[in-house]
Every structure is written in structure tokens, then in C-alpha cells.
Amino acid sequence: MFPYSLSSLQKGKMKMNEDEDEDELILHVAIRFAEGIDKDNMGANADQRTYQVFGRGRPDMEFHTQVVNGMPDPTWKRTFHMWMRDPWMWTHLHLEVVRTGSKSDPGSSSGTVLVGRAQIPLPTEIGIAIGGKYNLVRHVEPISVVGCICVAMEITKKE
């Protein structure tokens, strides 16, 4: 069983209808930490950088972590629980780690800069937790690995 309860379910993001199926499943995603990010972008205020993770399992199922300090190894320790009628329809969890509040990066009017992306296969069996460190890739020429993110996932039946 996944070590987190449904009490932290984000109400307001994923709501269930009363007529939904009893066999509905829940995807639990634990975002732990990232390692070695932004190593090629050190500066005077590098230790004051802030980071956030955005993720989605399908287009209408998005989540994000809080903003944290911690260059080059930010820690989130955050778990998300998402209702899924048919998890086998979706094959990957898509994550983006972004640096926030960056006013000095060229081309960023919002102050948000993509650090790297990960595409992680979803669990293929109910009740079997998977996890590990997954490479974050920056898709600019040349494409490169820019650190890793530690994630755990499990699909369980609705209680």
C-alpha cells in the first residue's frame, strides 16, 4: 500500500460524481526531490533560486508542488492523489521542473524558466508501487540531461 492517505486529496481539482463507477482507481504520485539541476547556470545568487514541479497524467489531471528554495537539490516531499476512471488509457506521467522568480533570464516575461522535463511510465499493475530517479531533459540544442527527479507512484482501487 502506498504510504500516504487520501486525506491530502486535492478537493476542487478532481471531483467525483455520485454516479461514478465503484471500480474507479486512484493514481498516487509522490514528488520527493531533484538532484543536480541548474549546475550549468551558477551565479552569485544561485543558492536563492526557487523551484516548482508541474505534472499531469492526462490533459484534465494536472497538479503542481509548492515553490521551494534549494539549488541544486530542491526537496518537495509532496504527494498527489488523482481519480482515474481508466488509467490504462494513459501511459506516462509528464513532469516539468521550473525555476521561478527569475528576472534575469532572457525570453522569460513571466520569470518562470523550464529547467527540465521527465516522461515517466505509469504503473501497469494495481497495488504495485514503482519509483526511482528519472532524468530531467532539456529539449534545446543540444538536448541534454540536466539532473534528475525522484518520484514514486502507485495505482490503487478507490476505498
mmCIF file of C-alpha atoms in Angstrom:
data_model
loop_
_atom_site.group_PDB
_atom_site.id
_atom_site.type_symbol
_atom_site.label_atom_id
_atom_site.label_comp_id
_atom_site.label_asym_id
_atom_site.label_seq_id
_atom_site.Cartn_x
_atom_site.Cartn_y
_atom_site.Cartn_z
ATOM 1 C CA MET A 1 0.000 0.000 0.000
ATOM 2 C CA PHE A 2 1.219 3.481 -0.774
ATOM 3 C CA PRO A 3 2.432 5.228 2.397
ATOM 4 C CA TYR A 4 0.113 8.233 2.101
ATOM 5 C CA SER A 5 -3.574 8.570 2.877
ATOM 6 C CA LEU A 6 -6.297 10.105 0.771
ATOM 7 C CA SER A 7 -6.722 12.869 3.330
ATOM 8 C CA SER A 8 -4.436 15.061 1.247
ATOM 9 C CA LEU A 9 -6.583 14.627 -1.865
ATOM 10 C CA GLN A 10 -6.798 17.924 -3.671
ATOM 11 C CA LYS A 11 -10.544 18.598 -3.486
ATOM 12 C CA GLY A 12 -11.506 21.126 -6.099
ATOM 13 C CA LYS A 13 -9.134 19.721 -8.720
ATOM 14 C CA MET A 14 -10.609 16.249 -9.196
ATOM 15 C CA LYS A 15 -14.227 15.838 -8.108
ATOM 16 C CA MET A 16 -16.215 12.633 -8.284
ATOM 17 C CA ASN A 17 -19.791 12.422 -9.473
ATOM 18 C CA GLU A 18 -22.244 10.316 -7.478
ATOM 19 C CA ASP A 19 -22.838 8.021 -10.445
ATOM 20 C CA GLU A 20 -19.176 7.160 -10.942
ATOM 21 C CA ASP A 21 -18.061 3.564 -11.070
ATOM 22 C CA GLU A 22 -17.144 1.692 -7.886
ATOM 23 C CA ASP A 23 -14.094 0.307 -9.674
ATOM 24 C CA GLU A 24 -12.589 3.732 -10.110
ATOM 25 C CA LEU A 25 -8.878 3.868 -9.430
ATOM 26 C CA ILE A 26 -6.598 6.414 -7.815
ATOM 27 C CA LEU A 27 -3.115 7.335 -9.012
ATOM 28 C CA HIS A 28 -0.852 8.333 -6.116
ATOM 29 C CA VAL A 29 2.194 10.395 -7.139
ATOM 30 C CA ALA A 30 4.903 11.332 -4.638
ATOM 31 C CA ILE A 31 7.295 14.069 -5.747
ATOM 32 C CA ARG A 32 10.328 13.757 -3.462
ATOM 33 C CA PHE A 33 13.282 15.851 -4.623
ATOM 34 C CA ALA A 34 15.501 16.763 -7.561
ATOM 35 C CA GLU A 35 19.266 16.404 -7.779
ATOM 36 C CA GLY A 36 21.909 18.248 -9.732
ATOM 37 C CA ILE A 37 19.644 20.721 -11.519
ATOM 38 C CA ASP A 38 20.863 24.029 -12.942
ATOM 39 C CA LYS A 39 24.528 23.047 -12.480
ATOM 40 C CA ASP A 40 25.462 24.796 -15.707
ATOM 41 C CA ASN A 41 23.854 28.038 -14.545
ATOM 42 C CA MET A 42 25.707 29.054 -11.380
ATOM 43 C CA GLY A 43 25.759 32.685 -10.362
ATOM 44 C CA ALA A 44 26.096 34.955 -7.363
ATOM 45 C CA ASN A 45 22.540 34.290 -6.144
ATOM 46 C CA ALA A 46 22.275 30.641 -7.209
ATOM 47 C CA ASP A 47 21.587 29.476 -3.647
ATOM 48 C CA GLN A 48 18.473 31.690 -3.507
ATOM 49 C CA ARG A 49 16.772 30.163 -6.540
ATOM 50 C CA THR A 50 13.286 28.739 -6.201
ATOM 51 C CA TYR A 51 11.806 25.737 -7.999
ATOM 52 C CA GLN A 52 8.424 24.176 -8.629
ATOM 53 C CA VAL A 53 7.194 20.960 -10.294
ATOM 54 C CA PHE A 54 4.228 20.839 -12.674
ATOM 55 C CA GLY A 55 2.796 17.467 -13.621
ATOM 56 C CA ARG A 56 -0.001 15.783 -15.489
ATOM 57 C CA GLY A 57 -1.162 12.274 -16.158
ATOM 58 C CA ARG A 58 -3.740 13.347 -18.720
ATOM 59 C CA PRO A 59 -4.831 16.771 -20.007
ATOM 60 C CA ASP A 60 -7.515 17.361 -17.347
ATOM 61 C CA MET A 61 -5.459 15.957 -14.469
ATOM 62 C CA GLU A 62 -2.780 18.491 -13.587
ATOM 63 C CA PHE A 63 -1.017 19.271 -10.328
ATOM 64 C CA HIS A 64 1.860 21.378 -9.056
ATOM 65 C CA THR A 65 4.047 21.498 -5.983
ATOM 66 C CA GLN A 66 4.714 24.474 -3.789
ATOM 67 C CA VAL A 67 7.673 26.717 -4.632
ATOM 68 C CA VAL A 68 10.816 25.760 -2.683
ATOM 69 C CA ASN A 69 14.371 27.033 -2.299
ATOM 70 C CA GLY A 70 17.212 24.651 -2.831
ATOM 71 C CA MET A 71 19.682 24.836 -5.662
ATOM 72 C CA PRO A 72 20.921 22.349 -6.905
ATOM 73 C CA ASP A 73 18.845 19.816 -4.890
ATOM 74 C CA PRO A 74 15.335 21.150 -4.097
ATOM 75 C CA THR A 75 13.078 18.985 -1.902
ATOM 76 C CA TRP A 76 9.277 18.944 -2.137
ATOM 77 C CA LYS A 77 8.123 15.778 -0.299
ATOM 78 C CA ARG A 78 4.612 16.189 -1.677
ATOM 79 C CA THR A 79 2.033 13.559 -2.641
ATOM 80 C CA PHE A 80 -0.895 13.964 -5.024
ATOM 81 C CA HIS A 81 -3.898 11.649 -5.383
ATOM 82 C CA MET A 82 -5.820 11.694 -8.654
ATOM 83 C CA TRP A 83 -9.037 9.890 -9.533
ATOM 84 C CA MET A 84 -8.739 7.886 -12.747
ATOM 85 C CA ARG A 85 -11.602 6.044 -14.396
ATOM 86 C CA ASP A 86 -9.310 4.299 -16.917
ATOM 87 C CA PRO A 87 -5.605 4.663 -16.027
ATOM 88 C CA TRP A 88 -4.581 2.226 -18.761
ATOM 89 C CA MET A 89 -5.618 4.811 -21.341
ATOM 90 C CA TRP A 90 -2.681 6.996 -20.277
ATOM 91 C CA THR A 91 0.843 5.610 -20.313
ATOM 92 C CA HIS A 92 3.075 8.312 -18.850
ATOM 93 C CA LEU A 93 3.315 10.937 -16.146
ATOM 94 C CA HIS A 94 4.721 14.179 -17.553
ATOM 95 C CA LEU A 95 6.736 16.387 -15.183
ATOM 96 C CA GLU A 96 8.371 19.777 -15.635
ATOM 97 C CA VAL A 97 10.730 21.357 -13.138
ATOM 98 C CA VAL A 98 10.759 25.141 -13.454
ATOM 99 C CA ARG A 99 12.811 27.877 -11.849
ATOM 100 C CA THR A 100 10.548 30.650 -10.597
ATOM 101 C CA GLY A 101 11.074 34.346 -9.991
ATOM 102 C CA SER A 102 13.928 34.608 -12.481
ATOM 103 C CA LYS A 103 14.022 38.155 -13.788
ATOM 104 C CA SER A 104 17.442 37.873 -15.401
ATOM 105 C CA ASP A 105 16.747 35.038 -17.853
ATOM 106 C CA PRO A 106 16.296 36.235 -21.430
ATOM 107 C CA GLY A 107 12.974 35.421 -23.054
ATOM 108 C CA SER A 108 11.082 34.934 -19.808
ATOM 109 C CA SER A 109 8.479 37.628 -19.286
ATOM 110 C CA SER A 110 6.816 35.612 -16.503
ATOM 111 C CA GLY A 111 10.004 34.944 -14.551
ATOM 112 C CA THR A 112 9.493 31.186 -14.985
ATOM 113 C CA VAL A 113 12.171 29.164 -16.769
ATOM 114 C CA LEU A 114 11.972 25.475 -17.694
ATOM 115 C CA VAL A 115 14.836 23.552 -16.089
ATOM 116 C CA GLY A 116 13.971 20.104 -17.442
ATOM 117 C CA ARG A 117 11.241 17.614 -18.326
ATOM 118 C CA ALA A 118 10.683 13.963 -17.471
ATOM 119 C CA GLN A 119 8.277 11.480 -19.029
ATOM 120 C CA ILE A 120 7.780 8.585 -16.596
ATOM 121 C CA PRO A 121 5.877 5.359 -17.366
ATOM 122 C CA LEU A 122 2.800 4.921 -15.157
ATOM 123 C CA PRO A 123 2.443 1.746 -13.064
ATOM 124 C CA THR A 124 0.959 -1.136 -15.036
ATOM 125 C CA GLU A 125 -0.467 -3.112 -12.103
ATOM 126 C CA ILE A 126 -2.858 -2.150 -9.320
ATOM 127 C CA GLY A 127 -1.242 -2.082 -5.880
ATOM 128 C CA ILE A 128 2.379 -2.276 -7.066
ATOM 129 C CA ALA A 129 4.367 0.863 -6.216
ATOM 130 C CA ILE A 130 7.110 1.954 -8.581
ATOM 131 C CA GLY A 131 9.616 4.734 -8.278
ATOM 132 C CA GLY A 132 13.132 5.943 -8.628
ATOM 133 C CA LYS A 133 15.229 8.734 -10.032
ATOM 134 C CA TYR A 134 14.327 9.879 -13.523
ATOM 135 C CA ASN A 135 16.428 12.073 -15.791
ATOM 136 C CA LEU A 136 15.306 15.634 -16.427
ATOM 137 C CA VAL A 137 15.925 16.545 -20.046
ATOM 138 C CA ARG A 138 16.240 19.999 -21.550
ATOM 139 C CA HIS A 139 14.953 19.984 -25.127
ATOM 140 C CA VAL A 140 17.116 22.714 -26.602
ATOM 141 C CA GLU A 141 20.052 22.128 -28.887
ATOM 142 C CA PRO A 142 21.987 20.226 -27.834
ATOM 143 C CA ILE A 143 19.438 18.085 -25.942
ATOM 144 C CA SER A 144 20.931 17.280 -22.558
ATOM 145 C CA VAL A 145 20.235 15.702 -19.173
ATOM 146 C CA VAL A 146 20.087 18.449 -16.538
ATOM 147 C CA GLY A 147 19.705 16.466 -13.320
ATOM 148 C CA CYS A 148 17.101 14.024 -12.055
ATOM 149 C CA ILE A 149 13.863 13.927 -10.078
ATOM 150 C CA CYS A 150 12.873 11.308 -7.511
ATOM 151 C CA VAL A 151 9.264 10.128 -7.897
ATOM 152 C CA ALA A 152 7.132 7.246 -6.571
ATOM 153 C CA MET A 153 3.748 6.147 -7.961
ATOM 154 C CA GLU A 154 1.055 3.586 -7.274
ATOM 155 C CA ILE A 155 -2.434 2.879 -8.607
ATOM 156 C CA THR A 156 -4.978 1.668 -6.041
ATOM 157 C CA LYS A 157 -8.693 0.953 -6.027
ATOM 158 C CA LYS A 158 -10.978 3.560 -4.519
ATOM 159 C CA GLU A 159 -11.776 2.654 -0.913
#
